[in-house]
GROMACS .gro file of C-alpha atoms in nm:
model
  447
    1MET     CA    1   8.330  13.019  14.652
    2ALA     CA    2   8.593  12.840  14.856
    3GLY     CA    3   8.426  12.822  15.171
    4ALA     CA    4   8.086  12.590  15.184
    5VAL     CA    5   7.797  12.757  15.118
    6GLY     CA    6   7.680  12.760  15.453
    7GLY     CA    7   7.972  12.743  15.638
    8ASN     CA    8   8.177  13.025  15.854
    9ASP     CA    9   8.381  13.112  15.534
   10LEU     CA   10   8.069  13.249  15.318
   11GLN     CA   11   7.761  13.488  15.507
   12TRP     CA   12   7.570  13.628  15.278
   13CYS     CA   13   7.482  13.976  15.390
   14PHE     CA   14   7.150  14.235  15.296
   15SER     CA   15   7.220  14.503  15.043
   16GLN     CA   16   7.013  14.633  14.829
   17VAL     CA   17   6.561  14.539  14.755
   18LYS     CA   18   6.336  14.763  14.513
   19GLY     CA   19   6.013  14.691  14.507
   20ALA     CA   20   5.741  14.904  14.636
   21ILE     CA   21   5.623  14.699  14.992
   22ASP     CA   22   5.264  14.704  14.943
   23GLU     CA   23   5.049  14.418  15.019
   24ASP     CA   24   4.795  14.405  14.737
   25VAL     CA   25   4.987  14.326  14.537
   26ALA     CA   26   4.932  14.470  14.157
   27GLU     CA   27   4.955  14.103  13.886
   28ALA     CA   28   5.159  14.371  13.696
   29ASP     CA   29   5.402  14.432  13.933
   30ILE     CA   30   5.469  14.053  13.981
   31ILE     CA   31   5.877  14.002  13.828
   32SER     CA   32   5.840  13.666  13.577
   33THR     CA   33   6.256  13.685  13.510
   34VAL     CA   34   6.606  13.756  13.621
   35GLU     CA   35   6.923  13.803  13.427
   36PHE     CA   36   7.248  13.907  13.518
   37ASN     CA   37   7.462  14.042  13.144
   38TYR     CA   38   7.738  13.851  13.107
   39SER     CA   39   8.013  14.150  13.272
   40GLY     CA   40   7.698  14.173  13.604
   41GLU     CA   41   7.741  14.570  13.568
   42LEU     CA   42   7.381  14.476  13.397
   43LEU     CA   43   7.057  14.313  13.564
   44ALA     CA   44   6.740  14.276  13.393
   45THR     CA   45   6.478  14.195  13.547
   46GLY     CA   46   6.135  14.118  13.350
   47ASP     CA   47   5.750  14.145  13.494
   48LYS     CA   48   5.405  14.031  13.427
   49GLY     CA   49   5.363  14.392  13.260
   50GLY     CA   50   5.519  14.337  13.004
   51ARG     CA   51   5.798  14.612  13.134
   52VAL     CA   52   6.211  14.534  13.104
   53VAL     CA   53   6.395  14.712  13.381
   54ILE     CA   54   6.777  14.790  13.348
   55PHE     CA   55   7.005  14.792  13.705
   56GLN     CA   56   7.330  14.974  13.675
   57ARG     CA   57   7.575  14.836  13.890
   58GLU     CA   58   7.751  15.189  14.055
   59GLN     CA   59   8.102  15.309  14.026
   60GLU     CA   60   8.286  15.174  14.396
   61CYS     CA   61   8.360  15.521  14.575
   62LYS     CA   62   8.780  15.477  14.646
   63ASN     CA   63   8.764  15.652  14.941
   64ARG     CA   64   8.419  15.443  15.071
   65PRO     CA   65   8.563  15.096  14.983
   66HIS     CA   66   8.371  14.896  15.128
   67LEU     CA   67   7.970  14.972  14.963
   68ARG     CA   68   8.016  14.762  14.748
   69GLY     CA   69   7.896  14.913  14.365
   70GLU     CA   70   7.510  14.953  14.415
   71TYR     CA   71   7.261  14.808  14.142
   72ASN     CA   72   7.062  15.177  14.034
   73VAL     CA   73   6.765  15.191  13.790
   74TYR     CA   74   6.947  15.260  13.419
   75SER     CA   75   6.675  15.221  13.215
   76THR     CA   76   6.306  15.042  13.198
   77PHE     CA   77   6.109  15.028  12.940
   78GLN     CA   78   5.785  14.841  12.780
   79SER     CA   79   5.870  14.548  12.584
   80HIS     CA   80   5.560  14.384  12.507
   81GLU     CA   81   5.216  14.472  12.516
   82PRO     CA   82   4.878  14.276  12.578
   83GLU     CA   83   4.777  14.062  12.231
   84PHE     CA   84   4.412  13.889  12.079
   85ASP     CA   85   4.449  13.653  11.885
   86TYR     CA   86   4.172  13.672  11.623
   87LEU     CA   87   4.216  13.379  11.445
   88LYS     CA   88   4.215  13.156  11.784
   89SER     CA   89   3.976  13.404  11.947
   90LEU     CA   90   4.265  13.423  12.269
   91GLU     CA   91   4.480  13.692  12.424
   92ILE     CA   92   4.820  13.721  12.435
   93GLU     CA   93   4.983  13.779  12.708
   94GLU     CA   94   5.231  14.061  12.727
   95LYS     CA   95   5.409  13.940  13.016
   96ILE     CA   96   5.754  13.823  12.986
   97ASN     CA   97   5.867  13.493  13.005
   98LYS     CA   98   6.272  13.517  12.935
   99ILE     CA   99   6.537  13.750  12.905
  100ARG     CA  100   6.874  13.668  12.724
  101TRP     CA  101   7.166  13.913  12.667
  102LEU     CA  102   7.377  13.907  12.399
  103PRO     CA  103   7.814  13.895  12.462
  104GLN     CA  104   7.856  14.312  12.447
  105GLN     CA  105   8.025  14.389  12.098
  106ASN     CA  106   8.046  14.822  12.104
  107ALA     CA  107   7.915  15.025  12.325
  108ALA     CA  108   7.586  14.887  12.319
  109HIS     CA  109   7.389  14.630  12.486
  110PHE     CA  110   7.142  14.405  12.353
  111LEU     CA  111   6.917  14.191  12.497
  112LEU     CA  112   6.652  14.004  12.416
  113SER     CA  113   6.330  13.969  12.576
  114THR     CA  114   5.962  13.729  12.510
  115ASN     CA  115   5.649  13.665  12.585
  116ASP     CA  116   5.390  13.329  12.521
  117LYS     CA  117   5.480  13.360  12.091
  118THR     CA  118   5.645  13.707  12.039
  119ILE     CA  119   6.061  13.784  12.096
  120LYS     CA  120   6.254  14.139  12.070
  121LEU     CA  121   6.553  14.237  12.018
  122TRP     CA  122   6.635  14.548  12.228
  123LYS     CA  123   6.924  14.844  12.148
  124ILE     CA  124   6.978  14.994  12.508
  125SER     CA  125   7.184  15.268  12.400
  126GLU     CA  126   7.353  15.631  12.623
  127ARG     CA  127   7.341  15.956  12.450
  128ASP     CA  128   7.512  16.227  12.631
  129LYS     CA  129   7.617  16.503  12.354
  130ARG     CA  130   7.347  16.641  12.122
  131ALA     CA  131   7.363  16.861  11.745
  132GLU     CA  132   7.278  17.235  11.756
  133GLY     CA  133   7.302  17.450  11.524
  134TYR     CA  134   7.150  17.300  11.268
  135ASN     CA  135   7.079  17.538  10.891
  136LEU     CA  136   6.719  17.381  10.810
  137LYS     CA  137   6.572  17.422  11.135
  138GLU     CA  138   6.507  17.569  11.473
  139GLU     CA  139   6.666  17.450  11.788
  140ASP     CA  140   6.276  17.335  11.874
  141GLY     CA  141   6.278  17.168  11.596
  142ARG     CA  142   6.044  17.342  11.335
  143LEU     CA  143   6.193  17.306  10.971
  144ARG     CA  144   6.363  17.718  10.823
  145ASP     CA  145   6.181  17.850  10.514
  146PRO     CA  146   6.517  17.774  10.302
  147PHE     CA  147   6.433  18.163  10.095
  148ARG     CA  148   6.560  18.258  10.465
  149ILE     CA  149   6.889  18.090  10.561
  150THR     CA  150   7.137  18.353  10.482
  151SER     CA  151   7.483  18.168  10.618
  152LEU     CA  152   7.542  17.852  10.670
  153ARG     CA  153   7.661  17.740  10.991
  154VAL     CA  154   7.845  17.385  11.122
  155PRO     CA  155   7.674  17.225  11.369
  156VAL     CA  156   7.877  17.146  11.691
  157LEU     CA  157   7.737  16.861  11.933
  158MET     CA  158   7.684  16.996  12.267
  159PRO     CA  159   7.725  16.796  12.595
  160MET     CA  160   7.333  16.718  12.765
  161ASP     CA  161   7.211  16.504  13.075
  162LEU     CA  162   7.249  16.157  12.937
  163MET     CA  163   6.982  16.010  12.837
  164VAL     CA  164   6.897  15.592  12.803
  165GLU     CA  165   6.712  15.513  12.501
  166ALA     CA  166   6.584  15.139  12.395
  167SER     CA  167   6.480  15.094  12.083
  168PRO     CA  168   6.339  14.762  11.902
  169ARG     CA  169   6.579  14.658  11.651
  170ARG     CA  170   6.405  14.272  11.520
  171ILE     CA  171   6.092  14.158  11.566
  172PHE     CA  172   6.093  13.798  11.556
  173ALA     CA  173   5.686  13.644  11.571
  174ASN     CA  174   5.487  13.403  11.426
  175ALA     CA  175   5.726  13.106  11.382
  176HIS     CA  176   5.493  12.933  11.751
  177THR     CA  177   5.194  12.747  11.811
  178TYR     CA  178   5.283  12.723  12.184
  179HIS     CA  179   5.391  12.909  12.371
  180ILE     CA  180   5.757  13.020  12.451
  181ASN     CA  181   5.898  12.922  12.746
  182SER     CA  182   6.276  12.909  12.684
  183ILE     CA  183   6.595  13.157  12.434
  184SER     CA  184   6.927  13.119  12.461
  185VAL     CA  185   7.159  13.300  12.267
  186ASN     CA  186   7.431  13.006  12.101
  187SER     CA  187   7.805  13.068  12.161
  188ASP     CA  188   7.759  13.215  11.794
  189HIS     CA  189   7.731  13.509  11.848
  190GLU     CA  190   7.504  13.512  11.549
  191THR     CA  191   7.213  13.216  11.562
  192TYR     CA  192   6.952  13.141  11.957
  193LEU     CA  193   6.648  12.968  11.968
  194SER     CA  194   6.363  12.954  12.105
  195ALA     CA  195   6.101  12.645  12.252
  196ASP     CA  196   5.738  12.579  12.233
  197ASP     CA  197   5.579  12.334  12.461
  198LEU     CA  198   5.619  12.077  12.120
  199ARG     CA  199   5.905  12.268  11.884
  200ILE     CA  200   6.239  12.414  11.944
  201ASN     CA  201   6.303  12.728  11.603
  202LEU     CA  202   6.697  12.851  11.540
  203TRP     CA  203   6.714  13.217  11.456
  204HIS     CA  204   6.971  13.403  11.286
  205LEU     CA  205   6.991  13.769  11.458
  206GLU     CA  206   6.907  13.992  11.199
  207ILE     CA  207   6.673  13.780  11.022
  208THR     CA  208   6.338  13.794  11.107
  209ASP     CA  209   6.084  13.594  10.854
  210ARG     CA  210   6.216  13.314  10.879
  211SER     CA  211   6.298  13.077  11.160
  212PHE     CA  212   6.417  12.716  11.080
  213ASN     CA  213   6.287  12.359  11.287
  214ILE     CA  214   6.501  12.237  11.461
  215VAL     CA  215   6.284  11.969  11.674
  216ASP     CA  216   5.942  11.898  11.673
  217ILE     CA  217   5.728  11.569  11.898
  218LYS     CA  218   5.392  11.696  11.764
  219PRO     CA  219   5.258  11.348  11.744
  220ALA     CA  220   5.038  11.346  11.434
  221ASN     CA  221   4.790  11.248  11.686
  222MET     CA  222   4.727  11.510  11.877
  223GLU     CA  223   4.574  11.251  12.166
  224GLU     CA  224   4.839  11.022  12.121
  225LEU     CA  225   5.058  11.373  12.296
  226THR     CA  226   5.265  11.201  12.670
  227GLU     CA  227   5.509  11.458  12.729
  228VAL     CA  228   5.557  11.838  12.624
  229ILE     CA  229   5.922  12.089  12.574
  230THR     CA  230   6.011  12.258  12.914
  231ALA     CA  231   6.304  12.406  12.896
  232ALA     CA  232   6.559  12.435  12.666
  233GLU     CA  233   6.974  12.571  12.644
  234PHE     CA  234   7.226  12.648  12.436
  235HIS     CA  235   7.626  12.480  12.491
  236PRO     CA  236   7.814  12.712  12.606
  237HIS     CA  237   8.139  12.653  12.412
  238GLN     CA  238   7.994  12.400  12.128
  239CYS     CA  239   7.755  12.617  11.875
  240ASN     CA  240   7.630  12.275  11.780
  241VAL     CA  241   7.524  12.121  12.092
  242PHE     CA  242   7.200  12.268  12.326
  243VAL     CA  243   6.959  12.053  12.474
  244TYR     CA  244   6.591  12.010  12.609
  245SER     CA  245   6.419  11.837  12.913
  246SER     CA  246   6.025  11.708  12.892
  247SER     CA  247   5.748  11.722  13.141
  248LYS     CA  248   5.827  11.354  13.185
  249GLY     CA  249   6.211  11.442  13.385
  250THR     CA  250   6.394  11.347  13.064
  251ILE     CA  251   6.662  11.565  12.904
  252ARG     CA  252   6.792  11.494  12.579
  253LEU     CA  253   7.116  11.634  12.387
  254CYS     CA  254   7.132  11.732  12.024
  255ASP     CA  255   7.423  11.848  11.803
  256MET     CA  256   7.284  12.035  11.485
  257ARG     CA  257   7.553  11.898  11.279
  258ALA     CA  258   7.410  11.575  11.269
  259ALA     CA  259   7.126  11.675  11.067
  260ALA     CA  260   6.924  11.973  10.996
  261LEU     CA  261   6.588  11.814  11.194
  262CYS     CA  262   6.763  11.732  11.570
  263ASP     CA  263   6.416  11.478  11.647
  264ARG     CA  264   6.695  11.251  11.697
  265HIS     CA  265   6.859  11.275  11.982
  266THR     CA  266   7.207  11.251  12.023
  267LYS     CA  267   7.154  11.190  12.429
  268PHE     CA  268   6.952  11.130  12.652
  269PHE     CA  269   6.972  11.194  13.033
  270GLU     CA  270   6.707  11.041  13.272
  271GLU     CA  271   6.728  10.844  13.606
  272PRO     CA  272   6.550  10.497  13.638
  273GLU     CA  273   6.225  10.548  13.956
  274ASP     CA  274   6.232  10.404  14.223
  275PRO     CA  275   5.918  10.187  14.187
  276SER     CA  276   5.929  10.202  14.605
  277SER     CA  277   5.877  10.556  14.640
  278ARG     CA  278   5.609  10.586  14.300
  279SER     CA  279   5.296  10.765  14.362
  280PHE     CA  280   5.024  10.935  14.182
  281PHE     CA  281   5.221  11.252  14.183
  282SER     CA  282   5.510  11.082  14.009
  283GLU     CA  283   5.506  11.196  13.677
  284ILE     CA  284   5.385  11.544  13.812
  285ILE     CA  285   5.663  11.636  14.005
  286SER     CA  286   5.935  11.401  13.807
  287SER     CA  287   5.869  11.676  13.485
  288VAL     CA  288   6.185  11.945  13.489
  289SER     CA  289   6.104  12.319  13.514
  290ASP     CA  290   6.456  12.418  13.442
  291VAL     CA  291   6.808  12.337  13.251
  292LYS     CA  292   7.115  12.482  13.252
  293PHE     CA  293   7.441  12.472  13.156
  294SER     CA  294   7.771  12.514  13.375
  295HIS     CA  295   7.985  12.756  13.229
  296SER     CA  296   8.235  12.521  13.209
  297GLY     CA  297   8.016  12.301  12.982
  298ARG     CA  298   8.104  12.000  13.103
  299TYR     CA  299   7.779  11.969  13.335
  300MET     CA  300   7.444  12.066  13.334
  301MET     CA  301   7.157  12.114  13.615
  302THR     CA  302   6.789  11.995  13.556
  303ARG     CA  303   6.571  12.150  13.864
  304ASP     CA  304   6.269  11.932  13.937
  305TYR     CA  305   5.935  12.008  14.171
  306LEU     CA  306   6.159  11.899  14.486
  307SER     CA  307   6.517  11.809  14.383
  308VAL     CA  308   6.787  11.965  14.189
  309LYS     CA  309   7.014  11.698  13.911
  310VAL     CA  310   7.404  11.722  13.859
  311TRP     CA  311   7.459  11.537  13.514
  312ASP     CA  312   7.818  11.481  13.353
  313LEU     CA  313   7.767  11.510  12.977
  314ASN     CA  314   7.977  11.188  12.945
  315MET     CA  315   7.691  10.992  13.192
  316GLU     CA  316   7.291  10.963  13.043
  317ASN     CA  317   7.183  10.690  13.302
  318ARG     CA  318   7.168  10.938  13.646
  319PRO     CA  319   7.290  11.186  13.770
  320VAL     CA  320   7.607  11.285  13.912
  321GLU     CA  321   7.451  11.504  14.211
  322THR     CA  322   7.192  11.481  14.353
  323TYR     CA  323   6.981  11.796  14.572
  324GLN     CA  324   6.741  11.790  14.851
  325VAL     CA  325   6.526  12.155  14.815
  326HIS     CA  326   6.245  12.076  14.977
  327GLU     CA  327   6.162  11.726  15.103
  328TYR     CA  328   5.959  11.749  15.354
  329LEU     CA  329   5.697  11.854  15.132
  330ARG     CA  330   5.671  11.497  15.027
  331SER     CA  331   5.389  11.502  15.226
  332LYS     CA  332   5.212  11.770  15.097
  333LEU     CA  333   5.184  11.669  14.738
  334CYS     CA  334   4.801  11.664  14.776
  335SER     CA  335   4.735  11.949  14.914
  336LEU     CA  336   4.971  12.133  14.714
  337TYR     CA  337   4.791  11.980  14.343
  338GLU     CA  338   4.461  12.121  14.484
  339ASN     CA  339   4.665  12.453  14.530
  340ASP     CA  340   4.796  12.454  14.198
  341CYS     CA  341   5.166  12.500  14.331
  342ILE     CA  342   5.273  12.108  14.206
  343PHE     CA  343   5.252  12.307  13.893
  344ASP     CA  344   5.539  12.599  13.984
  345LYS     CA  345   5.785  12.625  13.776
  346PHE     CA  346   6.150  12.665  13.933
  347GLU     CA  347   6.420  12.810  13.786
  348CYS     CA  348   6.830  12.739  13.936
  349CYS     CA  349   7.208  12.862  13.868
  350TRP     CA  350   7.486  12.875  13.918
  351ASN     CA  351   7.789  13.041  14.070
  352GLY     CA  352   8.030  13.186  13.865
  353ASN     CA  353   8.273  12.924  13.851
  354ASP     CA  354   8.020  12.616  13.912
  355SER     CA  355   8.100  12.541  14.271
  356ALA     CA  356   7.777  12.604  14.357
  357ILE     CA  357   7.374  12.673  14.300
  358MET     CA  358   7.149  12.819  14.397
  359THR     CA  359   6.677  12.760  14.320
  360GLY     CA  360   6.459  12.915  14.509
  361SER     CA  361   6.159  12.799  14.732
  362TYR     CA  362   5.834  12.861  14.886
  363ASN     CA  363   5.816  13.127  15.192
  364ASN     CA  364   6.039  13.332  15.015
  365PHE     CA  365   6.318  13.085  15.032
  366PHE     CA  366   6.593  12.967  14.896
  367ARG     CA  367   6.834  12.740  14.927
  368MET     CA  368   7.220  12.690  14.820
  369PHE     CA  369   7.359  12.365  14.773
  370ASP     CA  370   7.807  12.438  14.719
  371ARG     CA  371   7.920  12.091  14.548
  372ASN     CA  372   8.221  12.056  14.743
  373SER     CA  373   8.114  12.038  15.080
  374ARG     CA  374   7.793  11.952  15.016
  375ARG     CA  375   7.657  12.181  15.278
  376ASP     CA  376   7.315  12.344  15.239
  377ILE     CA  377   7.178  12.612  15.370
  378THR     CA  378   6.870  12.769  15.390
  379LEU     CA  379   6.786  13.183  15.323
  380GLU     CA  380   6.518  13.405  15.301
  381ALA     CA  381   6.402  13.678  15.126
  382SER     CA  382   6.228  13.892  15.412
  383ARG     CA  383   6.175  14.311  15.456
  384GLU     CA  384   6.215  14.206  15.827
  385SER     CA  385   6.656  14.128  15.787
  386SER     CA  386   6.613  14.407  15.518
  387LYS     CA  387   6.832  14.676  15.725
  388SER     CA  388   7.184  14.683  15.546
  389ARG     CA  389   7.505  14.436  15.534
  390ALA     CA  390   7.200  14.292  15.773
  391THR     CA  391   7.334  13.919  15.797
  392LEU     CA  392   7.125  13.643  15.686
  393LYS     CA  393   7.011  13.422  15.971
  394PRO     CA  394   6.952  12.985  15.830
  395ARG     CA  395   6.618  12.884  15.817
  396LYS     CA  396   6.546  12.521  15.937
  397VAL     CA  397   6.187  12.380  15.841
  398CYS     CA  398   6.065  12.153  16.111
  399THR     CA  399   5.885  11.864  15.971
  400GLY     CA  400   5.768  11.671  16.285
  401GLY     CA  401   5.799  11.662  16.623
  402LYS     CA  402   5.944  11.884  16.876
  403ARG     CA  403   5.983  12.233  16.691
  404LYS     CA  404   6.274  12.402  16.828
  405LYS     CA  405   6.288  12.815  16.849
  406ASP     CA  406   6.452  12.879  16.562
  407GLU     CA  407   6.272  12.682  16.294
  408ILE     CA  408   5.945  12.731  16.171
  409SER     CA  409   5.628  12.430  16.084
  410VAL     CA  410   5.562  12.290  15.723
  411ASP     CA  411   5.266  12.337  15.803
  412SER     CA  412   5.265  12.715  15.874
  413LEU     CA  413   5.449  12.756  15.578
  414ASP     CA  414   5.334  13.033  15.304
  415PHE     CA  415   5.313  12.966  14.941
  416ASN     CA  416   5.113  13.235  14.765
  417ARG     CA  417   5.555  13.362  14.859
  418LYS     CA  418   5.760  13.152  14.621
  419ILE     CA  419   6.088  13.198  14.480
  420LEU     CA  420   6.100  13.066  14.087
  421HIS     CA  421   6.311  13.303  13.923
  422SER     CA  422   6.726  13.411  14.118
  423ALA     CA  423   7.024  13.446  13.885
  424TRP     CA  424   7.374  13.440  14.039
  425HIS     CA  425   7.682  13.740  13.904
  426PRO     CA  426   7.854  13.581  13.686
  427LYS     CA  427   8.236  13.682  13.832
  428ASP     CA  428   8.097  13.795  14.219
  429ASN     CA  429   7.953  13.631  14.521
  430ILE     CA  430   7.555  13.856  14.427
  431ILE     CA  431   7.278  13.748  14.366
  432ALA     CA  432   6.924  13.825  14.269
  433VAL     CA  433   6.624  13.703  14.421
  434ALA     CA  434   6.266  13.797  14.231
  435ALA     CA  435   5.985  13.827  14.575
  436THR     CA  436   5.614  13.881  14.396
  437ASN     CA  437   5.708  14.245  14.255
  438ASN     CA  438   6.021  14.289  14.466
  439LEU     CA  439   6.385  14.245  14.384
  440TYR     CA  440   6.600  14.179  14.631
  441ILE     CA  441   7.003  14.206  14.650
  442PHE     CA  442   7.251  14.011  14.848
  443GLN     CA  443   7.623  13.964  14.871
  444ASP     CA  444   7.852  13.781  15.093
  445LYS     CA  445   8.004  13.904  15.378
  446VAL     CA  446   8.350  13.883  15.273
  447ASN     CA  447   8.391  14.204  15.052
   0.00000   0.00000   0.00000
C-alpha cells in the first residue's frame, strides 16, 4: 500500500460477488458481519438468519498466475437459532452480531460467533479418510451379533471425498442481560471479552459456566443512565489492555493489572466539541459505532456517524487524524433521523500495514483513506461494474450547484443500500464488502 488509495499507484478492481441477484431480499439473507482469519486464507460471513458461511481462498494456478486465488464456499452451517426468553417474554434473534477467529494452532480452525445473548465456539475441521472393516458393525453402521464374528480384522483408513465439518465445541450463555455488541479474542489466546450495552465480561475459552465481569457501568437507578457501551476490543499485543467506546463519543482504555473491576479507566480519549457546530443531533452523531486497534498497537481508530478518527494511544485530548466520510449528509440529518438511518452502526478496518483505512457509507459507497498522502477515494459495490478485473471508477457526490456528468447528487443517494460491514485481508490488498445480501471481493489491479 505504498501508493495512494486513490492515486495511480493502486487501482482497485472487481474480483467476485457472492449472493443472489434478488430485487426482494429476504431479511434472513442480509449479511451482518464479515471477518478474515489471521492468515487471510479463510473469510467468514454471518447473516441475520443465524448462518455462518466460510469461504476459502483457492490455491493459485502455476500456469495462470494472473488469476489470483478466488474465494469459494468452504463450509456453511447454522450457528444460532431463534430462541424465546420466557422470563422476559422476549424473542432472541438468531442474527449473528460478530465473528472472531482464533489464531490457528493445528489443522483445525476455530471461531467465535455471537448473537444478542449466546457466544459459541466452533471447530471447523476436514475429513478425507474413513475407517473401514470394523469388527463389531457392518459397513452401513448396523451392529453385528458378537456370536457371529468368527475372525478379527484390522480396520483400515480409506480415502473419501473431502468433508468439512463444523461442530460446536463450547457454548457460553447466560452472562449478558443486554445485547452483546462485541467479542474480542485476547493476545494470550486463552481468554476473550464480550461486551453488551452496560457490561464487559472476561471469559476463558475452556470454561463455559462462569465469566468475570470486568466493566459495569450500570447505574443503581436506571433513570440516571447517560451512556452505553458501543464496542470493545483487546489490544493486539498487550494482553492486559483493552478499550471500549461509548454512545457519548468517548473511549476508555483499561488495564486489567490495575484492578479486577476496571471501572476506573487508565486513559480517557475525548475530543472537545466545537460549540459552533452544536445541534440537536450532536450527541447522536458523536456516538462511536466501532473501535479498532491498529496492527502495530500504537493507534486506534474510531468511527462515528460522519467521520473516522485515528488516535495515538499516548495522546488522549484529541485524535491525530480525522477523516470526513460523508460530510455532505450534515444537512440531511433531519430526514436521516426520521428514517432511523442516523442510528446505523458503520464499522471500519485497517489494511495490513496500517497505512490505509476503510469504512462504509450509503448508496453502497465505501471510502478509503491513505494515511501517508492524506488522499481519499469513494468506490461503489455494484453489480453494474462486476465484470472480472473491471477497474472500479471513483465516485463523487455533488452537494450543490451544477452537477458534473460523473457525479451523483446528494438527493438521489439510496439510504437503503449501505455498507456497514467490511474487512481487509491481513496481508494483501484484498477487501471484502458486505452490501445487503451480497458479499463483494475487490483486489488491487497489480496482482
